[in-house]
């Protein structure tokens, strides 16, 4: 049973974005400079340490370099991601309903529907 649950945990997950909110610097909690519900998905593959974020007309690919329980709120996992353009933090709540991409110039808050496994 333990082996089976480990295999399920390591599968790729697909998060269907229901709504996004982009907060541009200077950051104000709860405010959106841009929001919408256009075609967006997040693919998270813990086994391969990959994250692919399809955000409107952009495809952003990252490698997971670290993941830890988020100290200020243990209901979130914090992932440090990296690609050729730099690093970004991604937070996902334990219910898999809220995600955040925390870039230096903007924060993207996602409300996601039920995640699926490939």
PDB file of C-alpha atoms in Angstrom:
ATOM      1  CA  UNK A   1       0.000   0.000   0.000  1.00  0.00           C
ATOM      2  CA  UNK A   2       2.794   2.438   0.841  1.00  0.00           C
ATOM      3  CA  UNK A   3       4.475   1.791  -2.497  1.00  0.00           C
ATOM      4  CA  UNK A   4       1.243   2.454  -4.367  1.00  0.00           C
ATOM      5  CA  UNK A   5       0.621   5.773  -2.626  1.00  0.00           C
ATOM      6  CA  UNK A   6       4.183   6.877  -3.422  1.00  0.00           C
ATOM      7  CA  UNK A   7       3.641   6.095  -7.095  1.00  0.00           C
ATOM      8  CA  UNK A   8       0.437   8.139  -7.178  1.00  0.00           C
ATOM      9  CA  UNK A   9       2.127  11.069  -5.411  1.00  0.00           C
ATOM     10  CA  UNK A  10       4.930  11.187  -7.970  1.00  0.00           C
ATOM     11  CA  UNK A  11       2.679  11.309 -11.035  1.00  0.00           C
ATOM     12  CA  UNK A  12       2.274  14.450 -13.050  1.00  0.00           C
ATOM     13  CA  UNK A  13      -0.624  16.650 -11.985  1.00  0.00           C
ATOM     14  CA  UNK A  14      -2.533  19.015 -14.219  1.00  0.00           C
ATOM     15  CA  UNK A  15      -4.133  22.039 -12.578  1.00  0.00           C
ATOM     16  CA  UNK A  16      -6.957  23.676 -14.535  1.00  0.00           C
ATOM     17  CA  UNK A  17      -6.924  27.408 -13.888  1.00  0.00           C
ATOM     18  CA  UNK A  18     -10.416  28.783 -13.295  1.00  0.00           C
ATOM     19  CA  UNK A  19      -9.373  32.383 -12.637  1.00  0.00           C
ATOM     20  CA  UNK A  20      -6.171  34.386 -12.474  1.00  0.00           C
ATOM     21  CA  UNK A  21      -5.260  37.640 -10.781  1.00  0.00           C
ATOM     22  CA  UNK A  22      -2.046  39.533 -11.538  1.00  0.00           C
ATOM     23  CA  UNK A  23      -0.850  42.035  -8.951  1.00  0.00           C
ATOM     24  CA  UNK A  24       1.830  44.353 -10.362  1.00  0.00           C
ATOM     25  CA  UNK A  25       4.412  46.055  -8.147  1.00  0.00           C
ATOM     26  CA  UNK A  26       3.801  47.857  -5.807  1.00  0.00           C
ATOM     27  CA  UNK A  27       1.936  44.917  -4.340  1.00  0.00           C
ATOM     28  CA  UNK A  28      -1.374  45.406  -2.552  1.00  0.00           C
ATOM     29  CA  UNK A  29      -2.893  42.340  -0.932  1.00  0.00           C
ATOM     30  CA  UNK A  30      -6.151  41.332  -2.550  1.00  0.00           C
ATOM     31  CA  UNK A  31      -5.882  43.699  -5.515  1.00  0.00           C
ATOM     32  CA  UNK A  32      -5.651  42.695  -9.174  1.00  0.00           C
ATOM     33  CA  UNK A  33      -4.145  44.887 -11.870  1.00  0.00           C
ATOM     34  CA  UNK A  34      -5.175  42.277 -14.456  1.00  0.00           C
ATOM     35  CA  UNK A  35      -7.603  39.390 -14.015  1.00  0.00           C
ATOM     36  CA  UNK A  36      -9.427  36.891 -16.164  1.00  0.00           C
ATOM     37  CA  UNK A  37     -10.276  33.305 -16.850  1.00  0.00           C
ATOM     38  CA  UNK A  38      -8.522  32.681 -20.167  1.00  0.00           C
ATOM     39  CA  UNK A  39      -7.038  29.318 -21.089  1.00  0.00           C
ATOM     40  CA  UNK A  40      -4.392  28.490 -18.470  1.00  0.00           C
ATOM     41  CA  UNK A  41      -2.945  25.283 -17.029  1.00  0.00           C
ATOM     42  CA  UNK A  42      -0.138  24.278 -14.683  1.00  0.00           C
ATOM     43  CA  UNK A  43       1.588  20.916 -15.112  1.00  0.00           C
ATOM     44  CA  UNK A  44       3.494  19.770 -12.013  1.00  0.00           C
ATOM     45  CA  UNK A  45       5.713  16.690 -12.267  1.00  0.00           C
ATOM     46  CA  UNK A  46       7.408  16.054  -8.934  1.00  0.00           C
ATOM     47  CA  UNK A  47       9.161  12.944 -10.245  1.00  0.00           C
ATOM     48  CA  UNK A  48      10.912  14.888 -13.036  1.00  0.00           C
ATOM     49  CA  UNK A  49      11.087  18.132 -10.995  1.00  0.00           C
ATOM     50  CA  UNK A  50       9.317  20.016 -13.793  1.00  0.00           C
ATOM     51  CA  UNK A  51       6.681  22.743 -13.792  1.00  0.00           C
ATOM     52  CA  UNK A  52       5.096  24.016 -17.009  1.00  0.00           C
ATOM     53  CA  UNK A  53       2.802  27.018 -16.699  1.00  0.00           C
ATOM     54  CA  UNK A  54       0.583  27.842 -19.691  1.00  0.00           C
ATOM     55  CA  UNK A  55      -0.561  31.371 -18.897  1.00  0.00           C
ATOM     56  CA  UNK A  56      -2.788  32.974 -21.536  1.00  0.00           C
ATOM     57  CA  UNK A  57      -0.458  33.082 -24.578  1.00  0.00           C
ATOM     58  CA  UNK A  58       2.801  32.194 -22.752  1.00  0.00           C
ATOM     59  CA  UNK A  59       4.434  28.864 -21.968  1.00  0.00           C
ATOM     60  CA  UNK A  60       6.793  29.022 -18.992  1.00  0.00           C
ATOM     61  CA  UNK A  61       8.963  25.997 -18.148  1.00  0.00           C
ATOM     62  CA  UNK A  62      10.794  25.577 -14.843  1.00  0.00           C
ATOM     63  CA  UNK A  63      12.868  23.083 -12.892  1.00  0.00           C
ATOM     64  CA  UNK A  64      11.997  22.568  -9.230  1.00  0.00           C
ATOM     65  CA  UNK A  65      15.152  23.279  -7.249  1.00  0.00           C
ATOM     66  CA  UNK A  66      13.606  23.052  -3.771  1.00  0.00           C
ATOM     67  CA  UNK A  67      10.266  22.317  -2.112  1.00  0.00           C
ATOM     68  CA  UNK A  68       9.371  22.848   1.539  1.00  0.00           C
ATOM     69  CA  UNK A  69       6.338  23.416   3.709  1.00  0.00           C
ATOM     70  CA  UNK A  70       5.727  27.167   3.745  1.00  0.00           C
ATOM     71  CA  UNK A  71       6.724  28.281   7.262  1.00  0.00           C
ATOM     72  CA  UNK A  72       4.223  31.158   7.730  1.00  0.00           C
ATOM     73  CA  UNK A  73       1.305  28.912   6.658  1.00  0.00           C
ATOM     74  CA  UNK A  74       1.790  25.124   6.838  1.00  0.00           C
ATOM     75  CA  UNK A  75      -1.278  24.678   4.617  1.00  0.00           C
ATOM     76  CA  UNK A  76       0.939  25.610   1.645  1.00  0.00           C
ATOM     77  CA  UNK A  77       3.914  24.005  -0.089  1.00  0.00           C
ATOM     78  CA  UNK A  78       6.554  26.412  -1.371  1.00  0.00           C
ATOM     79  CA  UNK A  79       8.511  25.512  -4.507  1.00  0.00           C
ATOM     80  CA  UNK A  80      11.606  27.347  -5.689  1.00  0.00           C
ATOM     81  CA  UNK A  81      11.640  27.206  -9.489  1.00  0.00           C
ATOM     82  CA  UNK A  82      14.336  28.102 -11.981  1.00  0.00           C
ATOM     83  CA  UNK A  83      14.655  28.556 -15.735  1.00  0.00           C
ATOM     84  CA  UNK A  84      17.017  30.414 -18.074  1.00  0.00           C
ATOM     85  CA  UNK A  85      15.459  33.764 -17.063  1.00  0.00           C
ATOM     86  CA  UNK A  86      15.906  33.327 -13.308  1.00  0.00           C
ATOM     87  CA  UNK A  87      14.081  32.012 -10.272  1.00  0.00           C
ATOM     88  CA  UNK A  88      10.521  32.308  -8.984  1.00  0.00           C
ATOM     89  CA  UNK A  89       8.631  30.975  -5.976  1.00  0.00           C
ATOM     90  CA  UNK A  90       5.425  28.994  -6.421  1.00  0.00           C
ATOM     91  CA  UNK A  91       3.004  28.249  -3.596  1.00  0.00           C
ATOM     92  CA  UNK A  92       0.239  25.622  -3.677  1.00  0.00           C
ATOM     93  CA  UNK A  93      -2.271  25.075  -0.909  1.00  0.00           C
ATOM     94  CA  UNK A  94      -2.837  21.547   0.412  1.00  0.00           C
ATOM     95  CA  UNK A  95      -6.332  21.443  -1.108  1.00  0.00           C
ATOM     96  CA  UNK A  96      -4.840  22.157  -4.578  1.00  0.00           C
ATOM     97  CA  UNK A  97      -7.291  25.023  -5.117  1.00  0.00           C
ATOM     98  CA  UNK A  98      -4.947  28.025  -4.901  1.00  0.00           C
ATOM     99  CA  UNK A  99      -1.561  28.607  -6.524  1.00  0.00           C
ATOM    100  CA  UNK A 100       0.724  31.616  -6.554  1.00  0.00           C
ATOM    101  CA  UNK A 101       3.675  32.494  -8.775  1.00  0.00           C
ATOM    102  CA  UNK A 102       5.681  35.164  -6.979  1.00  0.00           C
ATOM    103  CA  UNK A 103       7.831  37.021  -9.516  1.00  0.00           C
ATOM    104  CA  UNK A 104       9.870  40.095  -8.535  1.00  0.00           C
ATOM    105  CA  UNK A 105       7.685  42.490 -10.615  1.00  0.00           C
ATOM    106  CA  UNK A 106       4.317  40.761 -10.284  1.00  0.00           C
ATOM    107  CA  UNK A 107       2.464  38.105  -8.362  1.00  0.00           C
ATOM    108  CA  UNK A 108       0.100  35.787 -10.202  1.00  0.00           C
ATOM    109  CA  UNK A 109      -2.656  34.285  -8.062  1.00  0.00           C
ATOM    110  CA  UNK A 110      -4.521  31.323  -9.523  1.00  0.00           C
ATOM    111  CA  UNK A 111      -7.760  29.713  -8.476  1.00  0.00           C
ATOM    112  CA  UNK A 112      -7.693  26.188  -9.842  1.00  0.00           C
ATOM    113  CA  UNK A 113     -10.318  23.556 -10.374  1.00  0.00           C
ATOM    114  CA  UNK A 114      -9.903  19.905  -9.567  1.00  0.00           C
ATOM    115  CA  UNK A 115      -6.429  18.701 -10.492  1.00  0.00           C
ATOM    116  CA  UNK A 116      -6.009  15.563 -12.539  1.00  0.00           C
ATOM    117  CA  UNK A 117      -3.183  13.073 -12.789  1.00  0.00           C
ATOM    118  CA  UNK A 118      -1.743  11.914 -16.099  1.00  0.00           C
TER     119      UNK A 118
END
